[in-house]
PDB file of C-alpha atoms in Angstrom:
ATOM      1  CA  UNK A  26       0.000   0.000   0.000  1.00 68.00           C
ATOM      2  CA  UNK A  27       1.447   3.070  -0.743  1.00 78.00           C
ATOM      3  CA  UNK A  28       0.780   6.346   1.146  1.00 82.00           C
ATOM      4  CA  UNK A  29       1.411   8.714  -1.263  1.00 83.00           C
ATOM      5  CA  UNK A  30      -1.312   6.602  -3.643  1.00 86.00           C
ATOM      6  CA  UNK A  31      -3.735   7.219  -0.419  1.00 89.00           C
ATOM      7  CA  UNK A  32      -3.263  11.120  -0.422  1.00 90.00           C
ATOM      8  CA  UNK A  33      -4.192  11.190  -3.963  1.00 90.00           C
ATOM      9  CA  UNK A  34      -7.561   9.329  -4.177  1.00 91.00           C
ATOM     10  CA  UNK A  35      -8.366  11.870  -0.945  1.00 93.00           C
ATOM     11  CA  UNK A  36      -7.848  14.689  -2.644  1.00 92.00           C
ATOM     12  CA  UNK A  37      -9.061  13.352  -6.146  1.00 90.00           C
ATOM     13  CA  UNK A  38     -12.536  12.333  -4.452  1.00 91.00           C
ATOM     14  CA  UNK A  39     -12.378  15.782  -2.226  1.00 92.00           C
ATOM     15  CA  UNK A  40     -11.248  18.587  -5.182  1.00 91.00           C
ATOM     16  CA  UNK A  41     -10.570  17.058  -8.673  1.00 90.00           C
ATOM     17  CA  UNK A  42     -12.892  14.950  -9.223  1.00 89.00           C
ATOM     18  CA  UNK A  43     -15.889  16.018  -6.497  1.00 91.00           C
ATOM     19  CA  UNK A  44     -18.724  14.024  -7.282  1.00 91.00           C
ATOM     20  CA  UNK A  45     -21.002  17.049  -6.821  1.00 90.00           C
ATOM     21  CA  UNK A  46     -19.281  19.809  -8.525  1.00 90.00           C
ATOM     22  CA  UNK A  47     -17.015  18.019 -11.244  1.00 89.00           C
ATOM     23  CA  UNK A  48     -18.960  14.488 -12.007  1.00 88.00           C
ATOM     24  CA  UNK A  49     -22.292  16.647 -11.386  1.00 88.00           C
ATOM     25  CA  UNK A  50     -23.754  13.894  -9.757  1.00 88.00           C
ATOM     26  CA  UNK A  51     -26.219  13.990  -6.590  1.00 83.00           C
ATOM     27  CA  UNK A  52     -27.546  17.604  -7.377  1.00 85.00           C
ATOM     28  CA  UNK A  53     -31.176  16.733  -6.143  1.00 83.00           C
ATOM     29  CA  UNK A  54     -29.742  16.675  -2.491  1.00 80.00           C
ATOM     30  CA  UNK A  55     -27.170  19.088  -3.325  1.00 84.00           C
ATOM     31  CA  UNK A  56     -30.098  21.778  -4.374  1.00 83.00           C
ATOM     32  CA  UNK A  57     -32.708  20.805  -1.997  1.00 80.00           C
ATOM     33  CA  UNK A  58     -30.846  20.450   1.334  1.00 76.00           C
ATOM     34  CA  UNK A  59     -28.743  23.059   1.237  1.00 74.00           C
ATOM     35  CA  UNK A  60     -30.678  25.832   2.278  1.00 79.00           C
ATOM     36  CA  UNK A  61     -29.564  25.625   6.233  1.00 82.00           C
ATOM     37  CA  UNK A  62     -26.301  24.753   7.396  1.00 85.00           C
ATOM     38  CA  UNK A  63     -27.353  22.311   9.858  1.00 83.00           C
ATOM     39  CA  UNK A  64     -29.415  20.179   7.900  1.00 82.00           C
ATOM     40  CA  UNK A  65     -26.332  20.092   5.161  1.00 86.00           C
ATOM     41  CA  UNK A  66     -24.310  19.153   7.718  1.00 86.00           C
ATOM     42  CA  UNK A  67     -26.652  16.465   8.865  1.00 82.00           C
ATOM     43  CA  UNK A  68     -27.261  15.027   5.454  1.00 83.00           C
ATOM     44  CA  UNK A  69     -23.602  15.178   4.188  1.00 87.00           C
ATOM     45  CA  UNK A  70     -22.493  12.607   7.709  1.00 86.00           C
ATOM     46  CA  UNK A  71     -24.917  10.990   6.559  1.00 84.00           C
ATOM     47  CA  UNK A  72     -23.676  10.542   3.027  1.00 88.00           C
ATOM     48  CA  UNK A  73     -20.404  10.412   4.285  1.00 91.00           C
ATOM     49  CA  UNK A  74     -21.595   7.643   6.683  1.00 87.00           C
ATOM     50  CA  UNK A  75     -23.269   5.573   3.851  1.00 88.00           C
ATOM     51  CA  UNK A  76     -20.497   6.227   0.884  1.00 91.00           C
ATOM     52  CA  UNK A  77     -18.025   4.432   3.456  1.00 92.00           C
ATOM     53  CA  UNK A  78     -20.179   1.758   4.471  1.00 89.00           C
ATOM     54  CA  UNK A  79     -21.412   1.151   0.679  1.00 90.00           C
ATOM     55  CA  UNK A  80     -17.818   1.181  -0.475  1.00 92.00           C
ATOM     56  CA  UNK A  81     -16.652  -1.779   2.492  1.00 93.00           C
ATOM     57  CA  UNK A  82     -19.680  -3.772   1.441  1.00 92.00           C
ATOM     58  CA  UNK A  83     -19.724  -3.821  -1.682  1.00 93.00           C
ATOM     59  CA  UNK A  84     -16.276  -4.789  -2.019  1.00 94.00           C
ATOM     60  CA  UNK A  85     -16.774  -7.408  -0.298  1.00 93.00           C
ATOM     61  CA  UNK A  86     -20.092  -8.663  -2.145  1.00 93.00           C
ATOM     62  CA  UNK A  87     -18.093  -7.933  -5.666  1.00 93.00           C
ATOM     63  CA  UNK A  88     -15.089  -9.841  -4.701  1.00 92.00           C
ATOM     64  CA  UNK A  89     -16.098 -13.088  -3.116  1.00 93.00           C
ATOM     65  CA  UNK A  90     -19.517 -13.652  -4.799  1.00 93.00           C
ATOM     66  CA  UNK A  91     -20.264 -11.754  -7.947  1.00 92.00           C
ATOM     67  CA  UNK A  92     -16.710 -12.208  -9.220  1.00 91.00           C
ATOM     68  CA  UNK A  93     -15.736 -15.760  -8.333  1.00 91.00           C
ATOM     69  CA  UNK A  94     -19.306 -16.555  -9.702  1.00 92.00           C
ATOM     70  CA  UNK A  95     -19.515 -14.501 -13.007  1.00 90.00           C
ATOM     71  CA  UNK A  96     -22.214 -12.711 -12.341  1.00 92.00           C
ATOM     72  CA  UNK A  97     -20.409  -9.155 -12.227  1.00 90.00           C
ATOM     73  CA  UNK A  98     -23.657  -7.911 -14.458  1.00 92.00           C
ATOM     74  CA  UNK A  99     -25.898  -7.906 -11.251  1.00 92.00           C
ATOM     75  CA  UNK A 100     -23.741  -5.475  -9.410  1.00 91.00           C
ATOM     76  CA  UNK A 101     -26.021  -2.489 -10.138  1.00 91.00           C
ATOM     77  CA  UNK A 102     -28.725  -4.334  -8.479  1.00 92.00           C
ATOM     78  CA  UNK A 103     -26.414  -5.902  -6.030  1.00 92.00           C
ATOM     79  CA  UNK A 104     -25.038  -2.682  -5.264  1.00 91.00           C
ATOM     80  CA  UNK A 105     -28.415  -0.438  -4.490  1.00 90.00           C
ATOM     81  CA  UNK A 106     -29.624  -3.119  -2.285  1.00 91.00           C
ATOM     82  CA  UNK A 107     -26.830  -2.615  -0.207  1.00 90.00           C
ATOM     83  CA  UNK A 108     -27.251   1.091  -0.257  1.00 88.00           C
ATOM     84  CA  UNK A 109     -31.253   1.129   0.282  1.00 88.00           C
ATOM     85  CA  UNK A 110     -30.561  -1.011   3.560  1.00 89.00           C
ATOM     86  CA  UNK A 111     -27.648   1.671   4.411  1.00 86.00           C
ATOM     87  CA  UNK A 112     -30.121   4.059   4.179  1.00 84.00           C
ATOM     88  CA  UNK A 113     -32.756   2.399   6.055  1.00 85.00           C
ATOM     89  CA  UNK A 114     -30.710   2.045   8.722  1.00 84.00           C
ATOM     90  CA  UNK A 115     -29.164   5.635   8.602  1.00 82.00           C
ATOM     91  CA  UNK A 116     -33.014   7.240   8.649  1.00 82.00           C
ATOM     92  CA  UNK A 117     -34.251   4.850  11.768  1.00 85.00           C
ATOM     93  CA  UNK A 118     -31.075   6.170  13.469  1.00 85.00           C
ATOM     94  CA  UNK A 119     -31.596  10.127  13.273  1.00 81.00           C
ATOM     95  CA  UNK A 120     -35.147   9.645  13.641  1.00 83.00           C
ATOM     96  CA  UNK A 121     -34.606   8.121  16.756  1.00 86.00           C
ATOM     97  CA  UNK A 122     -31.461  10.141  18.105  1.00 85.00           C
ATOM     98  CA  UNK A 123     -32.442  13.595  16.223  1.00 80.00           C
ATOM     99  CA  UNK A 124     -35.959  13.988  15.263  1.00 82.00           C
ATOM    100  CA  UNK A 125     -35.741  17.846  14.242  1.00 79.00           C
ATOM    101  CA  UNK A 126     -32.476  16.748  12.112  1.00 74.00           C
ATOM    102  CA  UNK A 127     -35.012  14.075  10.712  1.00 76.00           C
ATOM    103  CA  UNK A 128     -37.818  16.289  10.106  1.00 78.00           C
ATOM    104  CA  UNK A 129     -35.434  18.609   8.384  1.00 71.00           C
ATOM    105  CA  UNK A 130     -33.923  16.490   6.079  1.00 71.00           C
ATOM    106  CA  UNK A 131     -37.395  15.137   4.874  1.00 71.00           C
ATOM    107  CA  UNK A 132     -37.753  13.242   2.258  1.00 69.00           C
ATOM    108  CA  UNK A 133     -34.257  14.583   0.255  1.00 71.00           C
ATOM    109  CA  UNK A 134     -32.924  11.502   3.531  1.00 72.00           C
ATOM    110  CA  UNK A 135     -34.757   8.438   2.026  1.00 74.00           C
ATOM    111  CA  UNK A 136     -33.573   9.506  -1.002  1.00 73.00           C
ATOM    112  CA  UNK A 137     -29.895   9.153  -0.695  1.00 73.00           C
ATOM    113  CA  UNK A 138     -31.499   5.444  -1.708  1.00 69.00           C
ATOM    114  CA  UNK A 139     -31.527   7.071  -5.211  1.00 68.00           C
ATOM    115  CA  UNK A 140     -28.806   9.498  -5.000  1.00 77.00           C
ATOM    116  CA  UNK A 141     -26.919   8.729  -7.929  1.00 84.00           C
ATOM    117  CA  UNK A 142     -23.551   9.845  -6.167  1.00 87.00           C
ATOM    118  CA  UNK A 143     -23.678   7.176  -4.058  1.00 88.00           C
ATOM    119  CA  UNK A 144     -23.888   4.501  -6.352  1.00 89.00           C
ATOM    120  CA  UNK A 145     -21.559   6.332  -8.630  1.00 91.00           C
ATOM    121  CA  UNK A 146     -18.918   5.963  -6.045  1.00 92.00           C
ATOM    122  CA  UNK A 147     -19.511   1.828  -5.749  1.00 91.00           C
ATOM    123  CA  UNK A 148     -19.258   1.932  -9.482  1.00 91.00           C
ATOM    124  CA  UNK A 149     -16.185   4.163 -10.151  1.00 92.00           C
ATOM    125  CA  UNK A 150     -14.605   1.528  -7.114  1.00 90.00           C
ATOM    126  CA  UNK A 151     -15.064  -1.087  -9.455  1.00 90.00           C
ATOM    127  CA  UNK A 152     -13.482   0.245 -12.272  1.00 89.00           C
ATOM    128  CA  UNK A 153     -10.436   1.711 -10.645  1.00 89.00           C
ATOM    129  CA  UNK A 154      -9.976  -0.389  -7.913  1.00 87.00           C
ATOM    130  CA  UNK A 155     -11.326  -3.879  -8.063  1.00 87.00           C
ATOM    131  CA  UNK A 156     -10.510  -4.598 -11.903  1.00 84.00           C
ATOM    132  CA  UNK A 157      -6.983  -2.912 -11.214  1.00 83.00           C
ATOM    133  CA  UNK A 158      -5.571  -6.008 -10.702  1.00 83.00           C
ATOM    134  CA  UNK A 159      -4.060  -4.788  -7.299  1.00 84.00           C
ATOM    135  CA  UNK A 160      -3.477  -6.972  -3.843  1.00 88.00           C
ATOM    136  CA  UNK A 161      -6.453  -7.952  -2.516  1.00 89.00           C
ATOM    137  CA  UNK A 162      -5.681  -5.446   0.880  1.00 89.00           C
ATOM    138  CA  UNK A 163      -4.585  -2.590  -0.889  1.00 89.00           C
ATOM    139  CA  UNK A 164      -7.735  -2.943  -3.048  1.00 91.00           C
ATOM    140  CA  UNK A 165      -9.563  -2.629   0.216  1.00 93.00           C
ATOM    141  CA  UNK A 166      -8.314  -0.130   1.572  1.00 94.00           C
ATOM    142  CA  UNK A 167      -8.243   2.331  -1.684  1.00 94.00           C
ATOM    143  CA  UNK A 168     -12.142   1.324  -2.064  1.00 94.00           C
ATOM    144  CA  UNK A 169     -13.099   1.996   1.440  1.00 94.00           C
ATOM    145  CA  UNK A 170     -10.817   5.729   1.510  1.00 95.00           C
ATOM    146  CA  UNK A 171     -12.183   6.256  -1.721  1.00 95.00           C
ATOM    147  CA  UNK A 172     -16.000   6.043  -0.313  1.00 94.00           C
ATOM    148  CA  UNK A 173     -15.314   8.281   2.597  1.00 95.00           C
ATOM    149  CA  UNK A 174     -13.751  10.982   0.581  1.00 95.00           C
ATOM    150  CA  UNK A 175     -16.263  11.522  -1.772  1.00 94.00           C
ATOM    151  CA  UNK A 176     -18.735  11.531   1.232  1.00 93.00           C
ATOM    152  CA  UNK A 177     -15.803  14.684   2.264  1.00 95.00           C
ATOM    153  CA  UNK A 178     -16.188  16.291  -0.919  1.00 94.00           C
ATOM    154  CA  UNK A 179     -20.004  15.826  -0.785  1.00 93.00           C
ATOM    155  CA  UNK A 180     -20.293  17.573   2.479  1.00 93.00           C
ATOM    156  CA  UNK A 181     -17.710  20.063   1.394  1.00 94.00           C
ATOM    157  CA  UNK A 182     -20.031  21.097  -1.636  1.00 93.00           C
ATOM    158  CA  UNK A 183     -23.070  21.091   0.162  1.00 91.00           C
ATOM    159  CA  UNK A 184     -21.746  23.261   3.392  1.00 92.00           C
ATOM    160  CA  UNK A 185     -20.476  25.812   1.245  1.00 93.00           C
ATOM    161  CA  UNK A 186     -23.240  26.141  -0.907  1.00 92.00           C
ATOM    162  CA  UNK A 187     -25.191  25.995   2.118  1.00 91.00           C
ATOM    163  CA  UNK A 188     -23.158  29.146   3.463  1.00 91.00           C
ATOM    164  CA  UNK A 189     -23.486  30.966   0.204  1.00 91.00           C
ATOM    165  CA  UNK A 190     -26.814  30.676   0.252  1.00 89.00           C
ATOM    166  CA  UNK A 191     -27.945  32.034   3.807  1.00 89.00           C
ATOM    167  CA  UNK A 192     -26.012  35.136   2.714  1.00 88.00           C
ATOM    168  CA  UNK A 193     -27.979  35.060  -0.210  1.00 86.00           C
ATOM    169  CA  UNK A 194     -30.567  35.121   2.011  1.00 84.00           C
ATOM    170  CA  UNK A 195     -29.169  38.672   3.454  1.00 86.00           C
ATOM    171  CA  UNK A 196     -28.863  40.540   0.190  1.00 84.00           C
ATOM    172  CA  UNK A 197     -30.778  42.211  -1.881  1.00 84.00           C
ATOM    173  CA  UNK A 198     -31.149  39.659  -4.826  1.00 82.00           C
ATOM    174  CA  UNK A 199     -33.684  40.800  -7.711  1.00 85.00           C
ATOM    175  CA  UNK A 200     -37.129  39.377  -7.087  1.00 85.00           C
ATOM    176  CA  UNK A 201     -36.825  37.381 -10.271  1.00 84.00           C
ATOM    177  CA  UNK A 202     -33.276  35.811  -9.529  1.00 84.00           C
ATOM    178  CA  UNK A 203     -34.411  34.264  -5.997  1.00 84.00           C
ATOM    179  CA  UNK A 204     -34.782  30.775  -5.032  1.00 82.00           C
ATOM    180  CA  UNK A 205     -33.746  28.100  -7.471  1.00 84.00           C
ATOM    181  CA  UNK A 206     -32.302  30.494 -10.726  1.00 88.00           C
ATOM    182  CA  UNK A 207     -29.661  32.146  -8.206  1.00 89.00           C
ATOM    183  CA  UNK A 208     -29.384  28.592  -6.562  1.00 88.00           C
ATOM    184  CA  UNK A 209     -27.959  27.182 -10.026  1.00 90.00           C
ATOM    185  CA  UNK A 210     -25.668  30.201 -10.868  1.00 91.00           C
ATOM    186  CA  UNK A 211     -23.986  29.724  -7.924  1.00 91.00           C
ATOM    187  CA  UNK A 212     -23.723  26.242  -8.129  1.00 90.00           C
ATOM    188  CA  UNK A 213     -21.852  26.938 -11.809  1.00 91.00           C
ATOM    189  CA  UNK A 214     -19.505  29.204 -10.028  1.00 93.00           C
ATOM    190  CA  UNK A 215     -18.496  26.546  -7.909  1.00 92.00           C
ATOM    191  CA  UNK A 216     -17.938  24.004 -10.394  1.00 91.00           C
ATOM    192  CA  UNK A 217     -16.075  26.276 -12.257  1.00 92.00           C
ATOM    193  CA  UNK A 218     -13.752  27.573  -9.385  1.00 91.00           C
ATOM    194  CA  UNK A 219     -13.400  23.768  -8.575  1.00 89.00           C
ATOM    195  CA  UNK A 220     -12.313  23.176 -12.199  1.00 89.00           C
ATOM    196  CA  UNK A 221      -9.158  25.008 -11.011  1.00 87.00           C
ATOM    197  CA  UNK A 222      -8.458  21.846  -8.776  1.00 86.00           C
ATOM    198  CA  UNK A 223      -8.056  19.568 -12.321  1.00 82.00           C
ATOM    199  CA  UNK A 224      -4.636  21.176 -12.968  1.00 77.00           C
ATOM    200  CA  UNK A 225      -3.619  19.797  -9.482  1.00 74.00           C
ATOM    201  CA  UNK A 226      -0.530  17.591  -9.783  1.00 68.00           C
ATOM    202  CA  UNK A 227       0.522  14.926  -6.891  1.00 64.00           C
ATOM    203  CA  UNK A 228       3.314  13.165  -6.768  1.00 57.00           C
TER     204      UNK A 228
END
């Protein structure tokens, strides 16, 4: 395993490639939650939470059954099983521990079930870790720090656009420009100053 390998899929998953703001993926969450800073903060550990746990499983699930058994083509359905009971027991556990959190989050929370992010991290796993014909532990390990950092880089997003907007919030934004339309040119901004991260060399 090599450390410096480690550093880069952190920051890859965190800045380059951010699965919100660079891969444009999980932008119903990313839009709809993001109006307080709590409840982004909320739903990103929970992201963060099932990103991890999705990325241990499913390792496990895609090398010692649907590999050895040549069924790789069910891993899509293999895979959001795995995630829909993640997220099943993520919601049971704020409902019972954090019931304004839960009532918050509303129904953007069952659907991290559907949030495309999530499953595109199990997939992108696949591709650059499982079928990289690495050791079996290092394969692991890269899959699992993989997962969490794109949950990181999903919270990241989804703070900060959180921040931006209760400022937003403050100003005196043309009637016609509130709500969703300033929403999305902010969000552009952000993928664009992100873009900056692509040039970013390691090792």
């Amino acid at each position: 395993m090599d450390l410096g390998q480690l550093f880069a899929i952190i920051i890859g998953a965190v800045f380059v490639s951010n699965f919100v703001l660079m891969r444009f993926l999980g932008l119903c969450p990313f839009v709809g939650v993001s109006k307080d800073s709590d409840s982004a903060l909320g739903m990103g550990m929970a992201v963060i939470f099932v990103m991890t746990m999705a990325s241990l499983v499913t390792w496990f699930i895609y090398t010692y059954v649907l590999e050895p058994f040549g069924i790789t083509y069910l891993r899509t359905i293999a895979f959001i099983l795995v995630i829909a009971t993640l997220v099943q027991f993520v919601e049971m556990v704020i409902e019972k521990t954090s019931p304004a959190l839960h009532r918050s989050l509303g129904i953007y929370l069952p659907l991290i079930t559907t949030n495309c992010a999530v499953l595109g991290v199990a997939v992108v796993n696949v591709e650059d870790f499982m079928n990289a014909d690495l050791p079996a532990a290092a394969s692991f390990i890269y899959t699992v720090v993989h997962g969490f950092s794109a949950g990181l880089g999903f919270t990241l997003a989804l703070v900060l656009m959180a921040a931006i907007r209760e400022r937003l919030d403050l100003l005196d934004v043309p009637k016609s420009m509130r709500g969703i339309p300033i929403t999305f040119i902010v969000a552009g901004l952000m993928a664009m100053a992100f873009m900056g991260f692509s040039g970013l060399k390691i090792g």
